[in-house]
Amino acid sequence: MTRLVTALSLLFVTATSFAEEPAGSPATPEPLQVFDAATFDDDGFELPYRLMAPKPTDDDEKRPLLVFLHGFGERGDDNRRQLDHGGSLFASADFRDRHRAFVLMPQCPAGNKPDSDEPVVWSMKLRPTSVTVPLGIDQPPSKPMHAVRALVDRLIETLPIDTDRLYVAGLSMGGYGTWEMAAREPEFWAAAAPICGGGNPEWGERLKDLPLWAFHGDADNAVPVERSREMIAAINAAGGRAIYTEYPGEGHGSWNPTFASRQVWDWMFAQHR
C-alpha cells in the first residue's frame, strides 16, 4: 500500500497505481554517456557536476531544468557516484522523450568541515533524531548548496532554460537539501520533491505556495518518517496543499518506488511558476 496525504484528505491507493506505466527500462546509453562531466568554481570552492541536455529538437523552445541532489553515500570527487540513484532514470529514452529537460546532478564533496568533525553536506545541518531544530533560514547556506545555486544561475545565463520551470528534488541528505533550497527561495522554483529528507517545520509558511510532493518510507531507520510528516503538516497548517506519499513497510530506499512512477515526474514537469 502507498499512502498519499494532501491538505484535504487521507487516501489509500495501491503502489501499482502510481506506476501504471513504468518510468522506463535501464538507460540506453548508460548515464555516463548521457551526462557530461564538468567542475564549477564558486569563488574557490570546486563543485563537480554532471549535466544532461535534452534531446535535440527542431524548435527553439526553452527547456525545463531539474536539479537533483544525491544522498550522503554518494559524496566525493569522482564526479560519477551521484548518478548511482536516479541517473539511469533520467538518462532513459522514456524520460528524455517525455520531458525533454536539462538535468543537473552535482556532487557534494566528502570529508568534514574545516576544524570540525561535522561532515560536509548539502544542508546547513542534518537534523538528528531528537528535538534539535535546524539552523534558521537566515543563516548562510553551506558551501555546496551555495555553489549549486550559483551554478544554476550560470546555466540559466548560458543555456536555453525556461526559468518558469525550474525544479529541485533529492534523496536522503539531498532530501534535506531539497527542503532547504526550496525554503530559501520558494518563489524561484516551480516545484520541489524531497525524498526521505527533513527540514525545519518553521519553514511551513514560506513553503505554503510552492507545489511540493514529498516521499518517505514508514520503516526508514536512517531518516525517521516523522521528518517528512512534520514538514507536510506545517505547510498544510499554514494554508498550503503539499502532497505526501508514505510507503508502508519501506525502509530508507523510498526513492525506488518514487523513481518508478511516471506520475511523479509528469506532475513535476507540469508545474510552472
Tab-separated table of C-alpha atoms in Angstrom, residues 8-220:
chain	number	residue	atom	x	y	z
A	8	LEU	CA	-7.752	17.788	2.218
A	9	SER	CA	-7.749	14.040	2.511
A	10	LEU	CA	-6.085	10.796	3.528
A	11	LEU	CA	-6.272	8.413	0.592
A	12	PHE	CA	-5.039	4.824	0.434
A	13	VAL	CA	-4.097	3.536	-3.010
A	14	THR	CA	-2.029	0.623	-4.226
A	15	ALA	CA	1.593	1.194	-5.077
A	16	THR	CA	0.980	-0.014	-8.613
A	17	SER	CA	-1.455	2.813	-9.221
A	18	PHE	CA	1.488	5.186	-9.044
A	19	ALA	CA	3.378	3.115	-11.588
A	20	GLU	CA	0.755	2.120	-14.126
A	21	GLU	CA	3.334	2.952	-16.751
A	22	PRO	CA	6.896	2.217	-15.574
A	23	ALA	CA	9.336	5.082	-15.787
A	24	GLY	CA	11.393	3.222	-18.356
A	25	SER	CA	13.929	0.455	-18.678
A	26	PRO	CA	17.575	0.979	-17.680
A	27	ALA	CA	19.224	3.794	-19.579
A	28	THR	CA	20.378	3.323	-23.139
A	29	PRO	CA	23.002	4.641	-23.473
A	30	GLU	CA	24.497	4.491	-19.992
A	31	PRO	CA	24.180	7.594	-17.779
A	32	LEU	CA	27.912	8.324	-18.015
A	33	GLN	CA	27.476	8.723	-21.764
A	34	VAL	CA	24.454	10.993	-21.485
A	35	PHE	CA	25.567	13.217	-18.587
A	36	ASP	CA	28.504	15.492	-19.449
A	37	ALA	CA	31.072	15.949	-16.669
A	38	ALA	CA	32.373	19.332	-15.557
A	39	THR	CA	33.505	21.258	-12.476
A	40	PHE	CA	32.163	24.599	-11.299
A	41	ASP	CA	34.386	27.035	-9.409
A	42	ASP	CA	32.384	29.020	-6.879
A	43	ASP	CA	34.928	31.516	-5.552
A	44	GLY	CA	37.489	28.780	-4.921
A	45	PHE	CA	35.039	26.036	-3.961
A	46	GLU	CA	35.155	23.247	-6.543
A	47	LEU	CA	31.843	21.547	-7.292
A	48	PRO	CA	31.887	18.502	-9.594
A	49	TYR	CA	28.698	18.071	-11.562
A	50	ARG	CA	27.022	16.162	-14.337
A	51	LEU	CA	24.625	17.806	-16.776
A	52	MET	CA	22.287	16.084	-19.199
A	53	ALA	CA	20.944	18.166	-22.067
A	54	PRO	CA	17.555	17.462	-23.636
A	55	LYS	CA	17.410	15.612	-26.906
A	56	PRO	CA	17.739	17.993	-29.877
A	57	THR	CA	14.510	19.159	-31.487
A	58	ASP	CA	13.537	21.272	-34.453
A	59	ASP	CA	12.039	24.002	-32.290
A	60	ASP	CA	13.841	26.708	-30.335
A	61	GLU	CA	11.745	26.480	-27.168
A	62	LYS	CA	13.455	26.884	-23.826
A	63	ARG	CA	13.559	23.734	-21.712
A	64	PRO	CA	12.992	22.974	-18.019
A	65	LEU	CA	15.818	22.294	-15.578
A	66	LEU	CA	15.725	19.671	-12.830
A	67	VAL	CA	18.344	19.936	-10.065
A	68	PHE	CA	18.764	16.587	-8.318
A	69	LEU	CA	20.709	16.311	-5.036
A	70	HIS	CA	22.188	12.937	-4.094
A	71	GLY	CA	22.491	11.290	-0.682
A	72	PHE	CA	25.298	11.038	1.876
A	73	GLY	CA	26.792	7.863	0.417
A	74	GLU	CA	27.406	9.464	-2.970
A	75	ARG	CA	29.625	12.302	-1.709
A	76	GLY	CA	33.108	12.541	-3.211
A	77	ASP	CA	35.089	13.979	-6.099
A	78	ASP	CA	34.878	11.212	-8.706
A	79	ASN	CA	32.006	13.006	-10.483
A	80	ARG	CA	30.332	9.654	-11.064
A	81	ARG	CA	28.785	8.396	-7.862
A	82	GLN	CA	25.967	10.964	-7.831
A	83	LEU	CA	24.484	9.127	-10.830
A	84	ASP	CA	24.025	5.905	-8.818
A	85	HIS	CA	20.461	6.761	-7.807
A	86	GLY	CA	18.403	8.439	-10.487
A	87	GLY	CA	20.984	8.610	-13.255
A	88	SER	CA	19.542	5.652	-15.147
A	89	LEU	CA	16.003	7.005	-14.843
A	90	PHE	CA	16.852	10.467	-16.123
A	91	ALA	CA	19.039	9.097	-18.929
A	92	SER	CA	16.377	6.649	-20.118
A	93	ALA	CA	14.852	7.173	-23.521
A	94	ASP	CA	11.388	7.199	-21.954
A	95	PHE	CA	12.204	10.056	-19.586
A	96	ARG	CA	14.100	12.098	-22.175
A	97	ASP	CA	11.402	11.739	-24.809
A	98	ARG	CA	8.661	12.530	-22.329
A	99	HIS	CA	10.146	15.588	-20.613
A	100	ARG	CA	12.963	16.991	-22.791
A	101	ALA	CA	14.653	18.619	-19.823
A	102	PHE	CA	18.095	19.605	-18.652
A	103	VAL	CA	19.031	17.559	-15.578
A	104	LEU	CA	21.788	18.769	-13.248
A	105	MET	CA	23.324	16.274	-10.811
A	106	PRO	CA	26.068	17.943	-8.726
A	107	GLN	CA	28.315	16.049	-6.315
A	108	CYS	CA	28.827	17.170	-2.726
A	109	PRO	CA	32.439	16.766	-1.524
A	110	ALA	CA	33.214	14.155	1.107
A	111	GLY	CA	35.037	14.723	4.377
A	112	ASN	CA	34.396	17.110	7.245
A	113	LYS	CA	34.171	20.859	7.544
A	114	PRO	CA	37.469	22.627	8.406
A	115	ASP	CA	38.462	22.228	12.061
A	116	SER	CA	35.320	20.216	12.740
A	117	ASP	CA	34.054	16.659	12.984
A	118	GLU	CA	30.835	17.730	11.225
A	119	PRO	CA	30.565	16.266	7.709
A	120	VAL	CA	30.180	18.387	4.614
A	121	VAL	CA	26.561	18.117	3.450
A	122	TRP	CA	24.098	19.976	1.236
A	123	SER	CA	22.051	21.470	4.042
A	124	MET	CA	23.040	23.687	6.945
A	125	LYS	CA	22.686	20.853	9.426
A	126	LEU	CA	21.330	17.333	9.229
A	127	ARG	CA	18.645	17.087	11.860
A	128	PRO	CA	19.247	14.201	14.268
A	129	THR	CA	16.527	12.035	15.758
A	130	SER	CA	15.821	14.459	18.580
A	131	VAL	CA	14.046	17.694	19.304
A	132	THR	CA	17.015	19.668	17.978
A	133	VAL	CA	15.843	22.239	15.441
A	134	PRO	CA	17.979	23.054	12.394
A	135	LEU	CA	19.556	26.451	11.955
A	136	GLY	CA	17.327	29.265	10.760
A	137	ILE	CA	16.884	30.030	7.088
A	138	ASP	CA	18.512	33.412	7.633
A	139	GLN	CA	21.863	31.665	8.125
A	140	PRO	CA	24.222	31.403	5.114
A	141	PRO	CA	23.868	28.200	3.094
A	142	SER	CA	26.536	25.521	3.133
A	143	LYS	CA	29.291	25.929	0.566
A	144	PRO	CA	28.000	23.037	-1.549
A	145	MET	CA	24.481	24.492	-1.612
A	146	HIS	CA	25.777	27.964	-2.419
A	147	ALA	CA	27.786	26.503	-5.285
A	148	VAL	CA	24.782	24.607	-6.659
A	149	ARG	CA	22.669	27.732	-6.615
A	150	ALA	CA	25.411	29.786	-8.300
A	151	LEU	CA	25.810	27.072	-10.923
A	152	VAL	CA	22.086	27.188	-11.671
A	153	ASP	CA	22.423	30.917	-12.366
A	154	ARG	CA	25.368	30.230	-14.678
A	155	LEU	CA	23.420	27.596	-16.587
A	156	ILE	CA	20.460	29.952	-16.977
A	157	GLU	CA	22.803	32.552	-18.438
A	158	THR	CA	24.370	30.184	-20.949
A	159	LEU	CA	21.694	27.628	-21.889
A	160	PRO	CA	18.121	27.799	-23.242
A	161	ILE	CA	16.498	27.138	-19.859
A	162	ASP	CA	12.901	28.052	-19.083
A	163	THR	CA	13.116	29.977	-15.805
A	164	ASP	CA	9.427	29.334	-15.144
A	165	ARG	CA	10.143	25.597	-14.997
A	166	LEU	CA	12.959	25.137	-12.501
A	167	TYR	CA	12.630	22.084	-10.249
A	168	VAL	CA	14.581	20.737	-7.277
A	169	ALA	CA	14.490	17.189	-5.916
A	170	GLY	CA	16.768	14.933	-3.914
A	171	LEU	CA	17.011	11.930	-1.637
A	172	SER	CA	18.133	11.446	1.966
A	173	MET	CA	20.862	14.063	2.513
A	174	GLY	CA	19.639	15.509	-0.769
A	175	GLY	CA	16.092	15.425	0.600
A	176	TYR	CA	17.251	17.696	3.410
A	177	GLY	CA	18.960	19.868	0.803
A	178	THR	CA	15.775	19.982	-1.265
A	179	TRP	CA	13.700	21.166	1.683
A	180	GLU	CA	16.215	23.888	2.484
A	181	MET	CA	16.810	25.037	-1.080
A	182	ALA	CA	13.069	25.279	-1.646
A	183	ALA	CA	12.534	27.165	1.625
A	184	ARG	CA	15.290	29.654	0.870
A	185	GLU	CA	13.721	30.703	-2.445
A	186	PRO	CA	10.205	29.325	-2.784
A	187	GLU	CA	9.444	31.893	-5.481
A	188	PHE	CA	12.399	30.722	-7.608
A	189	TRP	CA	11.337	27.102	-8.015
A	190	ALA	CA	8.286	25.810	-9.872
A	191	ALA	CA	8.117	22.626	-7.753
A	192	ALA	CA	10.084	20.561	-5.241
A	193	ALA	CA	10.176	16.844	-4.461
A	194	PRO	CA	12.112	15.890	-1.290
A	195	ILE	CA	12.564	12.139	-0.784
A	196	CYS	CA	13.209	10.763	2.738
A	197	GLY	CA	14.590	14.062	3.992
A	198	GLY	CA	13.643	16.661	6.555
A	199	GLY	CA	13.782	20.318	7.417
A	200	ASN	CA	12.565	22.920	9.869
A	201	PRO	CA	8.777	22.963	10.390
A	202	GLU	CA	9.078	26.709	10.920
A	203	TRP	CA	9.504	26.916	7.127
A	204	GLY	CA	5.868	25.940	6.600
A	205	GLU	CA	4.717	29.496	5.949
A	206	ARG	CA	7.491	30.044	3.394
A	207	LEU	CA	6.628	26.856	1.519
A	208	LYS	CA	2.840	27.039	1.543
A	209	ASP	CA	2.526	28.361	-2.036
A	210	LEU	CA	5.146	26.107	-3.651
A	211	PRO	CA	3.924	22.946	-5.413
A	212	LEU	CA	5.585	20.224	-3.356
A	213	TRP	CA	5.361	16.446	-3.224
A	214	ALA	CA	7.308	14.623	-0.502
A	215	PHE	CA	8.034	10.889	-0.134
A	216	HIS	CA	9.097	8.668	2.763
A	217	GLY	CA	9.005	5.058	3.920
A	218	ASP	CA	7.422	4.474	7.301
A	219	ALA	CA	10.084	1.877	8.187
A	220	ASP	CA	13.015	4.221	7.456
